[in-house]
Coordinates of C-alpha atoms (C1' of nucleotides) in Angstrom, one line a residue:
Chain A
M1 CA 156.7 140.5 45.5
N2 CA 160.1 141.8 44.5
D3 CA 163.3 139.9 44.8
R4 CA 165.7 142.8 44.7
S5 CA 163.7 144.6 47.3
A6 CA 164.0 141.7 49.7
Q7 CA 167.7 141.5 49.0
R8 CA 168.2 145.1 49.9
L9 CA 166.3 144.7 53.1
A10 CA 168.4 141.7 54.1
M11 CA 171.5 143.8 53.4
L12 CA 170.3 146.7 55.5
Q13 CA 169.1 144.3 58.2
E14 CA 172.6 142.9 58.5
A15 CA 174.1 146.3 58.6
L16 CA 171.9 147.2 61.5
A17 CA 172.1 143.8 63.2
S18 CA 174.9 144.8 65.5
G19 CA 173.1 148.0 66.4
G20 CA 173.0 151.6 65.5
T21 CA 171.0 153.6 63.0
L22 CA 171.5 154.2 59.3
H23 CA 170.5 157.4 57.6
L24 CA 168.1 157.0 54.7
R25 CA 170.7 158.8 52.6
D26 CA 173.4 156.3 53.4
A27 CA 171.1 153.3 53.2
A28 CA 170.2 154.4 49.7
E29 CA 173.9 154.8 48.8
L30 CA 174.8 151.5 50.3
C31 CA 172.3 149.7 48.2
G32 CA 173.0 151.8 45.2
V33 CA 169.5 153.0 44.7
S34 CA 167.5 156.2 45.4
E35 CA 166.0 157.1 48.8
M36 CA 162.6 156.6 47.4
T37 CA 163.3 153.0 46.6
I38 CA 164.4 152.3 50.2
R39 CA 161.2 154.0 51.4
R40 CA 159.2 151.8 49.1
D41 CA 161.0 148.7 50.2
L42 CA 160.1 149.5 53.8
S43 CA 156.4 150.2 53.1
T44 CA 155.9 147.4 50.6
Q45 CA 157.6 144.5 52.2
P46 CA 157.2 143.4 55.8
S47 CA 160.4 144.0 57.6
P48 CA 161.7 144.6 61.1
I49 CA 163.3 147.8 60.0
S50 CA 161.5 151.0 60.6
L51 CA 162.2 154.6 59.5
L52 CA 162.3 157.3 62.2
G53 CA 162.9 160.8 61.0
G54 CA 165.1 159.8 58.1
R55 CA 167.0 157.1 60.0
L56 CA 166.7 153.3 59.7
V57 CA 166.3 151.5 63.0
M58 CA 166.0 147.8 63.6
A59 CA 162.9 146.5 65.4
S60 CA 164.0 143.1 66.4
Y61 CA 162.9 142.2 69.9
P62 CA 164.9 141.6 71.8
G63 CA 167.3 142.7 69.2
V64 CA 169.9 145.3 70.1
T65 CA 169.5 148.8 68.9
P66 CA 171.8 151.2 70.5
V67 CA 171.1 154.6 69.0
Y68 CA 174.0 156.3 67.2
D69 CA 174.6 156.8 63.6
L70 CA 176.6 154.1 61.9
T71 CA 179.7 155.8 60.4
E72 CA 180.8 154.9 56.9
Q73 CA 183.8 153.2 58.3
Q74 CA 181.7 151.0 60.5
A75 CA 179.5 150.2 57.6
S76 CA 182.5 149.2 55.6
H77 CA 184.0 147.2 58.4
Y78 CA 180.8 145.4 58.6
Q79 CA 181.1 144.5 54.9
V80 CA 184.3 142.5 55.5
K81 CA 182.7 140.6 58.4
H82 CA 179.6 140.2 56.3
R83 CA 181.6 138.6 53.5
L84 CA 183.4 136.4 56.0
C85 CA 180.1 135.2 57.5
Q86 CA 178.5 134.6 54.2
R87 CA 181.3 132.3 53.3
A88 CA 181.2 130.6 56.6
A89 CA 177.5 130.1 56.4
R90 CA 178.0 127.8 53.4
F91 CA 179.5 125.2 55.9
I92 CA 176.2 125.2 57.9
E93 CA 173.7 122.4 57.2
E94 CA 170.1 121.9 58.1
G95 CA 169.7 120.6 61.7
D96 CA 173.3 121.5 62.8
T97 CA 174.1 122.2 66.4
L98 CA 176.5 125.2 66.2
F99 CA 178.8 126.7 68.8
I100 CA 179.1 130.4 68.1
D101 CA 181.9 132.3 69.7
C102 CA 181.7 135.8 71.3
G103 CA 182.9 139.0 69.7
S104 CA 181.6 141.1 66.8
T105 CA 183.0 138.9 63.9
L106 CA 180.2 136.4 63.9
I107 CA 177.3 138.7 64.4
P108 CA 176.5 139.1 60.7
L109 CA 176.2 135.3 60.5
L110 CA 173.2 135.2 62.8
G111 CA 170.9 136.9 60.4
Q112 CA 171.6 134.2 57.8
L113 CA 170.5 131.5 60.2
S114 CA 166.9 132.3 59.4
H115 CA 167.3 130.6 56.0
F116 CA 167.4 127.2 57.7
R117 CA 164.4 125.2 58.8
E118 CA 165.8 124.1 62.1
L119 CA 169.1 124.7 64.0
T120 CA 170.5 124.8 67.5
V121 CA 172.9 127.5 68.6
V122 CA 175.1 127.2 71.7
T123 CA 176.8 130.3 72.9
Y124 CA 178.2 132.1 75.9
A125 CA 177.8 135.6 74.6
L126 CA 175.0 138.0 75.4
N127 CA 175.0 139.8 72.0
V128 CA 174.8 136.5 70.2
A129 CA 172.0 135.3 72.4
N130 CA 170.0 138.5 71.7
S131 CA 170.3 138.1 68.0
V132 CA 169.4 134.4 68.1
A133 CA 166.5 134.8 70.5
A134 CA 164.7 136.7 67.7
L135 CA 164.8 133.7 65.4
P136 CA 161.9 131.4 65.8
N137 CA 163.6 128.6 63.8
V138 CA 166.7 128.4 66.0
R139 CA 166.9 126.7 69.4
L140 CA 169.1 128.7 71.7
V141 CA 171.2 127.4 74.5
L142 CA 173.0 130.1 76.5
L143 CA 175.8 129.1 78.8
G144 CA 175.5 131.4 81.8
G145 CA 177.7 132.6 84.6
L146 CA 179.3 135.8 85.6
F147 CA 179.0 138.5 83.0
H148 CA 182.1 140.2 81.5
A149 CA 181.2 143.5 79.9
S150 CA 184.4 143.7 77.9
S151 CA 183.5 140.7 75.7
Q152 CA 179.7 140.7 76.3
S153 CA 180.1 137.1 77.5
F154 CA 179.7 134.9 80.5
G155 CA 182.1 132.7 82.3
S156 CA 181.8 130.0 85.0
D157 CA 183.6 127.0 86.4
G158 CA 181.2 124.5 85.0
M159 CA 181.3 125.8 81.5
R160 CA 183.8 123.4 80.1
A161 CA 181.8 120.5 81.4
S162 CA 178.5 121.9 80.2
I163 CA 179.8 122.4 76.7
E164 CA 181.3 118.9 76.5
R165 CA 177.9 117.5 77.5
L166 CA 176.2 119.1 74.5
G167 CA 176.2 117.4 71.1
I168 CA 178.0 120.2 69.3
N169 CA 178.3 119.6 65.6
K170 CA 180.3 122.6 64.3
A171 CA 182.3 125.1 66.3
L172 CA 182.6 128.6 64.8
I173 CA 185.4 130.3 66.6
S174 CA 186.7 133.8 66.3
A175 CA 190.0 135.2 67.6
A176 CA 191.9 138.4 68.3
G177 CA 195.3 137.1 67.1
V178 CA 196.5 134.4 64.8
D179 CA 200.1 133.4 64.4
C180 CA 201.5 130.4 62.6
E181 CA 204.0 129.6 65.3
R182 CA 202.5 131.1 68.4
G183 CA 198.9 129.9 67.7
V184 CA 195.5 131.5 68.1
S185 CA 194.7 133.8 71.0
C186 CA 192.1 136.2 72.4
F187 CA 192.1 139.0 75.0
H188 CA 190.2 137.5 77.9
F189 CA 191.1 134.5 79.9
H190 CA 187.6 133.5 80.7
E191 CA 187.0 132.9 77.0
V192 CA 189.7 130.2 76.9
A193 CA 187.7 127.4 78.6
P194 CA 184.5 127.6 76.4
K195 CA 186.6 128.0 73.2
Q196 CA 188.7 125.0 74.0
A197 CA 185.7 122.9 75.1
A198 CA 183.9 123.6 71.8
I199 CA 187.0 122.8 69.8
A200 CA 187.4 119.6 71.8
T201 CA 183.8 118.3 71.2
A202 CA 182.9 119.7 67.8
M203 CA 183.1 117.5 64.8
Q204 CA 184.1 120.4 62.5
R205 CA 186.1 123.4 63.7
L206 CA 186.0 126.7 61.8
L207 CA 188.2 129.7 62.6
I208 CA 186.7 132.9 61.2
V209 CA 189.1 135.9 61.3
D210 CA 189.7 138.9 59.2
A211 CA 193.2 139.3 57.8
S212 CA 194.1 142.1 60.2
K213 CA 194.5 139.6 63.0
F214 CA 197.4 137.7 61.2
G215 CA 200.8 137.8 62.9
I216 CA 199.3 139.1 66.1
V217 CA 199.5 137.4 69.6
R218 CA 197.1 138.3 72.4
P219 CA 197.3 137.6 76.1
A220 CA 195.1 134.4 76.2
Y221 CA 196.3 131.5 74.0
F222 CA 193.6 129.0 73.4
A223 CA 194.5 126.8 70.4
S224 CA 197.0 126.0 67.7
L225 CA 196.2 126.5 64.1
S226 CA 196.3 122.7 63.6
D227 CA 193.3 122.4 65.9
F228 CA 191.1 123.8 63.2
D229 CA 189.7 122.1 60.1
I230 CA 188.8 125.3 58.2
V231 CA 189.9 128.9 58.2
V232 CA 187.7 131.5 56.7
T233 CA 189.4 134.9 56.1
D234 CA 189.6 137.7 53.6
D235 CA 193.2 138.0 52.5
E236 CA 194.3 136.5 49.2
R237 CA 197.7 135.7 50.7
A238 CA 196.2 133.8 53.6
P239 CA 196.8 130.3 52.1
E240 CA 200.5 130.9 51.9
L241 CA 200.7 132.7 55.1
L242 CA 199.0 130.1 57.1
N243 CA 200.3 127.0 55.4
R244 CA 204.0 128.0 55.8
H245 CA 204.3 124.8 57.9
P246 CA 201.8 122.9 55.8
Q247 CA 199.3 121.0 57.8
A248 CA 197.6 118.4 55.8
S249 CA 194.2 118.9 57.4
L250 CA 193.9 122.7 57.3
S251 CA 191.7 124.1 54.5
V252 CA 191.8 127.9 54.0
T253 CA 188.9 129.6 52.4
V254 CA 189.2 133.2 51.2
A255 CA 186.0 135.2 51.1
Chain B
M1 CA 172.7 171.5 86.5
N2 CA 169.0 171.2 86.9
D3 CA 167.2 168.8 89.2
R4 CA 163.9 168.7 87.5
S5 CA 165.5 168.1 84.2
A6 CA 167.3 165.1 85.5
Q7 CA 164.1 163.8 87.0
R8 CA 162.3 164.1 83.8
L9 CA 165.0 162.2 82.0
A10 CA 164.9 159.4 84.5
M11 CA 161.2 159.2 84.1
L12 CA 161.5 159.0 80.3
Q13 CA 164.3 156.5 80.6
E14 CA 162.2 154.2 82.6
A15 CA 159.3 154.5 80.2
L16 CA 161.6 153.5 77.4
A17 CA 163.5 150.9 79.4
S18 CA 161.4 148.0 78.2
G19 CA 161.7 149.1 74.7
G20 CA 159.7 151.1 72.2
T21 CA 159.8 154.7 71.2
L22 CA 158.0 157.7 72.6
H23 CA 156.9 160.7 70.5
L24 CA 158.3 164.0 71.6
R25 CA 154.6 165.1 71.9
D26 CA 153.8 162.3 74.3
A27 CA 157.0 162.7 76.2
A28 CA 156.2 166.3 76.8
E29 CA 152.7 165.5 77.9
L30 CA 153.9 162.7 80.2
C31 CA 156.2 165.0 82.0
G32 CA 153.7 167.9 81.9
V33 CA 156.1 170.3 80.1
S34 CA 156.5 171.7 76.6
E35 CA 158.3 169.9 73.8
M36 CA 160.9 172.5 73.9
T37 CA 161.8 171.6 77.5
I38 CA 162.3 167.9 76.6
R39 CA 164.5 169.0 73.7
R40 CA 166.5 171.1 76.1
D41 CA 166.7 168.3 78.6
L42 CA 168.2 166.1 75.9
S43 CA 170.7 168.6 74.7
T44 CA 171.8 170.0 78.1
Q45 CA 172.1 166.8 80.1
P46 CA 174.1 163.8 79.2
S47 CA 171.6 161.0 78.7
P48 CA 171.2 157.7 76.9
I49 CA 168.1 158.9 75.2
S50 CA 168.2 160.3 71.8
L51 CA 165.8 162.0 69.5
L52 CA 165.2 160.6 66.1
G53 CA 162.7 162.4 63.9
G54 CA 160.5 163.5 66.8
R55 CA 160.7 160.2 68.6
L56 CA 162.6 159.3 71.8
V57 CA 164.7 156.2 71.6
M58 CA 166.9 154.6 74.2
A59 CA 170.5 154.2 73.5
S60 CA 171.6 151.7 76.1
Y61 CA 173.9 149.0 74.8
P62 CA 173.0 146.3 74.8
G63 CA 169.7 147.7 75.9
V64 CA 166.7 146.6 74.1
T65 CA 165.0 149.0 71.7
P66 CA 162.3 147.4 69.6
V67 CA 160.9 150.1 67.4
Y68 CA 157.3 150.7 67.7
D69 CA 155.4 153.6 69.3
L70 CA 154.5 153.2 72.9
T71 CA 150.8 153.5 73.2
E72 CA 149.3 155.7 75.9
Q73 CA 148.0 152.5 77.5
Q74 CA 151.4 150.9 77.6
A75 CA 152.9 154.1 79.0
S76 CA 150.2 154.1 81.8
H77 CA 150.6 150.4 82.4
Y78 CA 154.2 151.1 82.9
Q79 CA 153.3 153.7 85.5
V80 CA 151.8 151.0 87.8
K81 CA 154.8 148.8 87.4
H82 CA 157.1 151.7 88.0
R83 CA 155.3 152.6 91.2
L84 CA 155.5 149.0 92.3
C85 CA 159.2 148.9 91.6
Q86 CA 160.0 152.2 93.2
R87 CA 158.4 150.8 96.4
A88 CA 160.2 147.5 96.1
A89 CA 163.5 149.3 95.6
R90 CA 163.3 150.6 99.1
F91 CA 164.0 147.1 100.4
I92 CA 167.2 146.9 98.5
E93 CA 170.4 147.7 100.4
E94 CA 174.0 148.4 99.4
G95 CA 175.9 145.2 98.6
D96 CA 172.9 143.0 98.2
T97 CA 172.8 139.9 96.1
L98 CA 169.4 140.0 94.4
F99 CA 167.5 137.3 92.6
I100 CA 165.4 139.0 89.9
D101 CA 162.5 137.1 88.3
C102 CA 161.5 137.1 84.7
G103 CA 158.5 138.9 83.2
S104 CA 157.9 142.6 82.6
T105 CA 156.9 143.6 86.1
L106 CA 160.4 144.0 87.5
I107 CA 162.0 145.7 84.5
P108 CA 161.4 149.2 85.8
L109 CA 163.4 148.2 88.9
L110 CA 166.6 147.7 87.0
G111 CA 167.1 151.4 86.1
Q112 CA 167.0 152.2 89.8
L113 CA 169.8 149.8 90.6
S114 CA 172.2 152.5 89.3
H115 CA 171.7 154.4 92.5
F116 CA 173.7 151.9 94.4
R117 CA 177.5 151.6 94.6
E118 CA 177.7 147.9 94.3
L119 CA 175.2 145.1 93.8
T120 CA 174.9 141.6 92.4
V121 CA 172.0 140.5 90.3
V122 CA 171.2 136.8 89.7
T123 CA 168.6 136.1 87.0
Y124 CA 167.5 133.6 84.4
A125 CA 165.8 136.1 82.1
L126 CA 167.3 137.5 78.9
N127 CA 165.6 140.9 79.1
V128 CA 166.7 141.4 82.7
A129 CA 170.2 140.4 81.8
N130 CA 170.2 143.0 79.0
S131 CA 169.1 145.8 81.3
V132 CA 171.6 144.9 84.0
A133 CA 174.5 144.4 81.6
A134 CA 174.5 148.1 80.9
L135 CA 175.0 148.9 84.6
P136 CA 178.7 149.2 85.5
N137 CA 178.0 149.0 89.2
V138 CA 176.1 145.7 89.1
R139 CA 177.7 142.3 88.9
L140 CA 175.5 140.1 86.7
V141 CA 175.1 136.4 87.0
L142 CA 172.9 134.8 84.3
L143 CA 171.7 131.3 84.7
G144 CA 171.7 129.8 81.3
G145 CA 170.1 126.9 79.6
L146 CA 167.5 126.4 76.8
F147 CA 165.8 129.6 75.8
H148 CA 162.0 130.0 76.1
A149 CA 160.8 132.8 74.0
S150 CA 157.5 133.1 75.7
S151 CA 159.0 134.3 78.9
Q152 CA 162.4 135.5 77.6
S153 CA 164.0 133.2 80.0
F154 CA 166.3 130.1 80.3
G155 CA 165.7 126.7 81.8
S156 CA 168.0 123.8 82.6
D157 CA 168.2 120.8 84.8
G158 CA 171.0 122.1 86.9
M159 CA 169.3 125.5 87.6
R160 CA 167.9 124.6 91.0
A161 CA 171.3 123.5 92.2
S162 CA 173.1 126.4 90.7
I163 CA 170.8 128.9 92.4
E164 CA 171.1 127.2 95.8
R165 CA 174.9 127.5 95.5
L166 CA 174.8 131.3 95.1
G167 CA 174.5 133.4 98.2
I168 CA 171.3 135.1 97.4
N169 CA 170.2 137.7 99.8
K170 CA 166.8 138.9 98.6
A171 CA 164.5 137.2 96.1
L172 CA 162.3 139.5 94.0
I173 CA 159.6 137.3 92.5
S174 CA 156.8 138.2 90.2
A175 CA 153.7 136.1 89.3
A176 CA 150.9 135.7 86.9
G177 CA 148.3 134.7 89.5
V178 CA 147.9 135.1 93.2
D179 CA 145.2 133.5 95.3
C180 CA 144.9 133.2 99.0
E181 CA 144.0 129.6 99.1
R182 CA 145.4 128.2 95.8
G183 CA 148.7 130.0 96.1
V184 CA 151.0 131.8 93.7
S185 CA 151.4 130.7 90.1
C186 CA 152.9 131.4 86.7
F187 CA 152.3 130.4 83.1
H188 CA 155.4 128.3 82.3
F189 CA 156.6 125.2 84.1
H190 CA 160.3 125.9 83.5
E191 CA 160.0 128.9 85.7
V192 CA 159.0 126.9 88.7
A193 CA 162.4 125.5 89.6
P194 CA 164.3 128.8 89.6
K195 CA 161.5 130.6 91.5
Q196 CA 161.4 127.9 94.1
A197 CA 165.1 127.6 94.5
A198 CA 165.4 131.4 94.9
I199 CA 162.6 131.4 97.5
A200 CA 164.4 128.5 99.3
T201 CA 167.8 130.2 99.6
A202 CA 167.0 133.8 99.9
M203 CA 166.9 135.5 103.3
Q204 CA 164.1 137.8 102.3
R205 CA 161.4 137.0 99.8
L206 CA 159.4 139.7 98.1
L207 CA 156.4 139.1 95.9
I208 CA 155.8 142.0 93.5
V209 CA 152.5 141.8 91.7
D210 CA 150.0 144.4 90.4
A211 CA 146.5 144.0 91.8
S212 CA 145.0 142.6 88.5
K213 CA 146.6 139.3 89.4
F214 CA 144.6 138.7 92.6
G215 CA 142.2 135.8 92.6
I216 CA 143.8 134.3 89.5
V217 CA 145.3 130.8 89.2
R218 CA 147.7 130.0 86.4
P219 CA 148.9 126.6 85.2
A220 CA 152.2 126.4 87.1
Y221 CA 151.9 126.6 90.9
F222 CA 155.2 127.5 92.6
A223 CA 154.6 128.8 96.1
S224 CA 152.1 129.6 98.8
L225 CA 151.6 133.1 100.0
S226 CA 153.1 132.2 103.3
D227 CA 156.4 131.5 101.6
F228 CA 156.9 135.3 101.2
D229 CA 157.9 137.9 103.7
I230 CA 156.7 140.9 101.8
V231 CA 154.1 141.6 99.2
V232 CA 154.4 144.8 97.1
T233 CA 151.2 145.7 95.2
D234 CA 149.0 148.6 94.1
D235 CA 145.6 147.9 95.5
E236 CA 144.4 149.6 98.7
R237 CA 142.4 146.6 99.6
A238 CA 145.3 144.2 99.3
P239 CA 146.0 143.9 103.0
E240 CA 142.5 142.6 103.7
L241 CA 142.4 140.5 100.6
L242 CA 145.7 138.8 101.3
N243 CA 145.5 138.5 105.0
R244 CA 142.1 136.9 105.0
H245 CA 143.8 133.9 106.7
P246 CA 146.2 136.1 108.6
Q247 CA 149.8 135.0 108.4
A248 CA 151.9 136.5 111.1
S249 CA 154.9 136.9 108.9
L250 CA 153.4 138.4 105.7
S251 CA 153.7 142.2 105.4
V252 CA 151.8 143.9 102.7
T253 CA 153.1 147.1 101.1
V254 CA 150.8 149.2 99.0
A255 CA 152.5 151.4 96.4
Chain C
dC1 C1' 158.0 193.5 97.4
dA2 C1' 160.6 194.5 93.6
dC3 C1' 164.9 192.5 91.5
dT4 C1' 167.4 189.0 89.5
dG5 C1' 168.4 185.0 86.9
dA6 C1' 167.3 180.5 85.8
dA7 C1' 163.8 177.7 83.8
dT8 C1' 160.3 177.2 80.8
dG9 C1' 156.9 178.6 77.2
dT10 C1' 155.7 180.8 72.7
dT11 C1' 156.1 182.1 68.3
dA12 C1' 158.0 182.5 63.8
dT13 C1' 161.3 180.8 60.7
dA14 C1' 164.4 177.5 58.7
dA15 C1' 165.5 172.9 57.6
dT16 C1' 164.3 168.3 56.9
dT17 C1' 161.4 164.6 55.9
dT18 C1' 157.3 162.7 53.8
dT19 C1' 154.1 162.1 50.2
dA20 C1' 152.2 162.1 45.7
dA21 C1' 152.3 162.6 40.9
dC22 C1' 154.6 161.9 37.0
dA23 C1' 158.9 160.6 34.1
dT24 C1' 162.2 157.2 33.1
dT25 C1' 164.3 153.0 32.8
dA26 C1' 164.6 148.0 32.8
dA27 C1' 162.7 143.4 32.2
dC28 C1' 160.0 140.1 29.8
dG29 C1' 156.8 137.9 26.6
dC30 C1' 155.2 137.9 22.0
Chain D
dG1 C1' 162.2 144.6 18.0
dC2 C1' 158.0 146.2 20.0
dG3 C1' 154.7 146.7 23.5
dT4 C1' 153.6 146.1 28.1
dT5 C1' 154.3 146.2 32.9
dA6 C1' 156.9 146.5 36.9
dA7 C1' 160.5 148.9 39.2
dT8 C1' 162.9 152.9 40.0
dG9 C1' 164.0 157.8 39.6
dT10 C1' 162.8 162.8 39.8
dT11 C1' 160.5 166.7 41.0
dA12 C1' 157.5 169.7 43.5
dA13 C1' 154.3 170.3 47.2
dA14 C1' 152.8 169.2 51.9
dA15 C1' 153.7 168.0 56.5
dT16 C1' 156.6 167.6 60.1
dT17 C1' 160.5 168.7 62.9
dA18 C1' 164.4 171.7 64.5
dT19 C1' 166.2 176.1 65.7
dA20 C1' 166.5 180.6 67.4
dA21 C1' 164.8 184.6 69.3
dC22 C1' 162.1 186.6 72.5
dA23 C1' 158.3 186.4 76.3
dT24 C1' 156.8 184.7 80.5
dT25 C1' 156.8 182.5 84.9
dC26 C1' 158.8 181.2 89.1
dA27 C1' 162.1 180.9 93.1
dG28 C1' 165.1 182.9 95.8
dT29 C1' 167.3 187.4 97.8
dG30 C1' 168.2 191.8 99.5

DNA sequence: CACTGAATGTTATAATTTTAACATTAACGC
DNA sequence: GCGTTAATGTTAAAATTATAACATTCAGTG
């Protein structure tokens, strides 16, 4: 019935998507309205969020809801990733087959996938799978294997081959380190094969990283900057930083 | 510090394991103590359960916590499955590689796996994977593929071969229908391959079903009763019912 | 069998959350 | 610009939940 109300709920839903609870107080402040308004949003509109003793909790099954209060810092950190993902979502088109990387960066993107009629998501991350499993309009393909708790993702020998067999359209890749000369890297070696395979088969390759990763090199190298078509990030100076050795094909988008 | 307290928490944890919230009132009643005692349990002992506005919520990451109140019926239904799983757990030994089937029957078993030093769990179900991912002492192997929301599980062409390649020790299988003559069946056809493969490779095959499944036949047949070594169920009359055509090898355990 | 101390229960009080009623503001058509 | 209505804000009262202090029960011990 109300547009703003729906917007606020979407906002809160994204804040909660990666888990945790949000106090009514903070939710109201985050949205810039009174507590009463949030209450009314929840009771008027159908929503997977529910209010337990003054705290907002997500009710997505099998959505993830660890129970701790979201700190203000976390909520703001989420805002950066949210902006990044909102920008990245513009590159998604109806019917796409997306490869979605592990990590926390791309989690806010998943909520936005419900705006499409039909999509396919390929991933090797448990937390991504959980968020996508709740979306009825998205086909989910999870690449299994041995679970690595550190990155909430799976690894297996056959993964490279499995990925190359799938018709992946767009690869959305995140990273723990990005450096012009020394390339793009992550923490865990088992992530290298799936990332590389996705980059190899996808028709469009997006790198989504917040600016804090620039100039950093992590143990596991997996690609050069020139392997990507698009970089989505949040620093004004990113275009200059990344195009120091200008590569004709790399387009930098600042969210 | 207190034995009973820890026991109560374990009980509540299992009740919450498959999601939902439990009102302090009901938790107290379930444990047969006062609300104050549950409060004290939560504040004294370290536990993944937390109290939000009078309701108990589980805080296992990436444990599943859909937010709705557990009805009394659900809580009691859980009690049957809990008993079944407690009985089934006695067949598990240190170092085992377990195949764990999809469905809700075996979920209460997963909490009990923390009592072992080292185990490996193989599964093709998302909800099982979520519960196991939280256990630091259990190696998790998830068989991926296309996600089927109806059973919260994955299916793929290669699954049969993947399972047969793993050194599975014990297969814990659940079912939607069990009939002496017409065999053991489930709802979804994509579950047939993994179940059969697990039965084929495992050294010990357990069928865990509550008695309400007896005499029922579901669309997808996957095994005969004689394919199992052990049946764990909750009906006194199970031994007679199931051994009407006595099979030398089938041992029936009533929980 | 009384003593002791831990565990649990009970009660009253304090704090918080929820609800409802009414006031205010903002948006929109005329 | 004015009137109308929906949306939001404010306040006070009601309901619920949390805390603290004290009472009771129970198990184990000398």
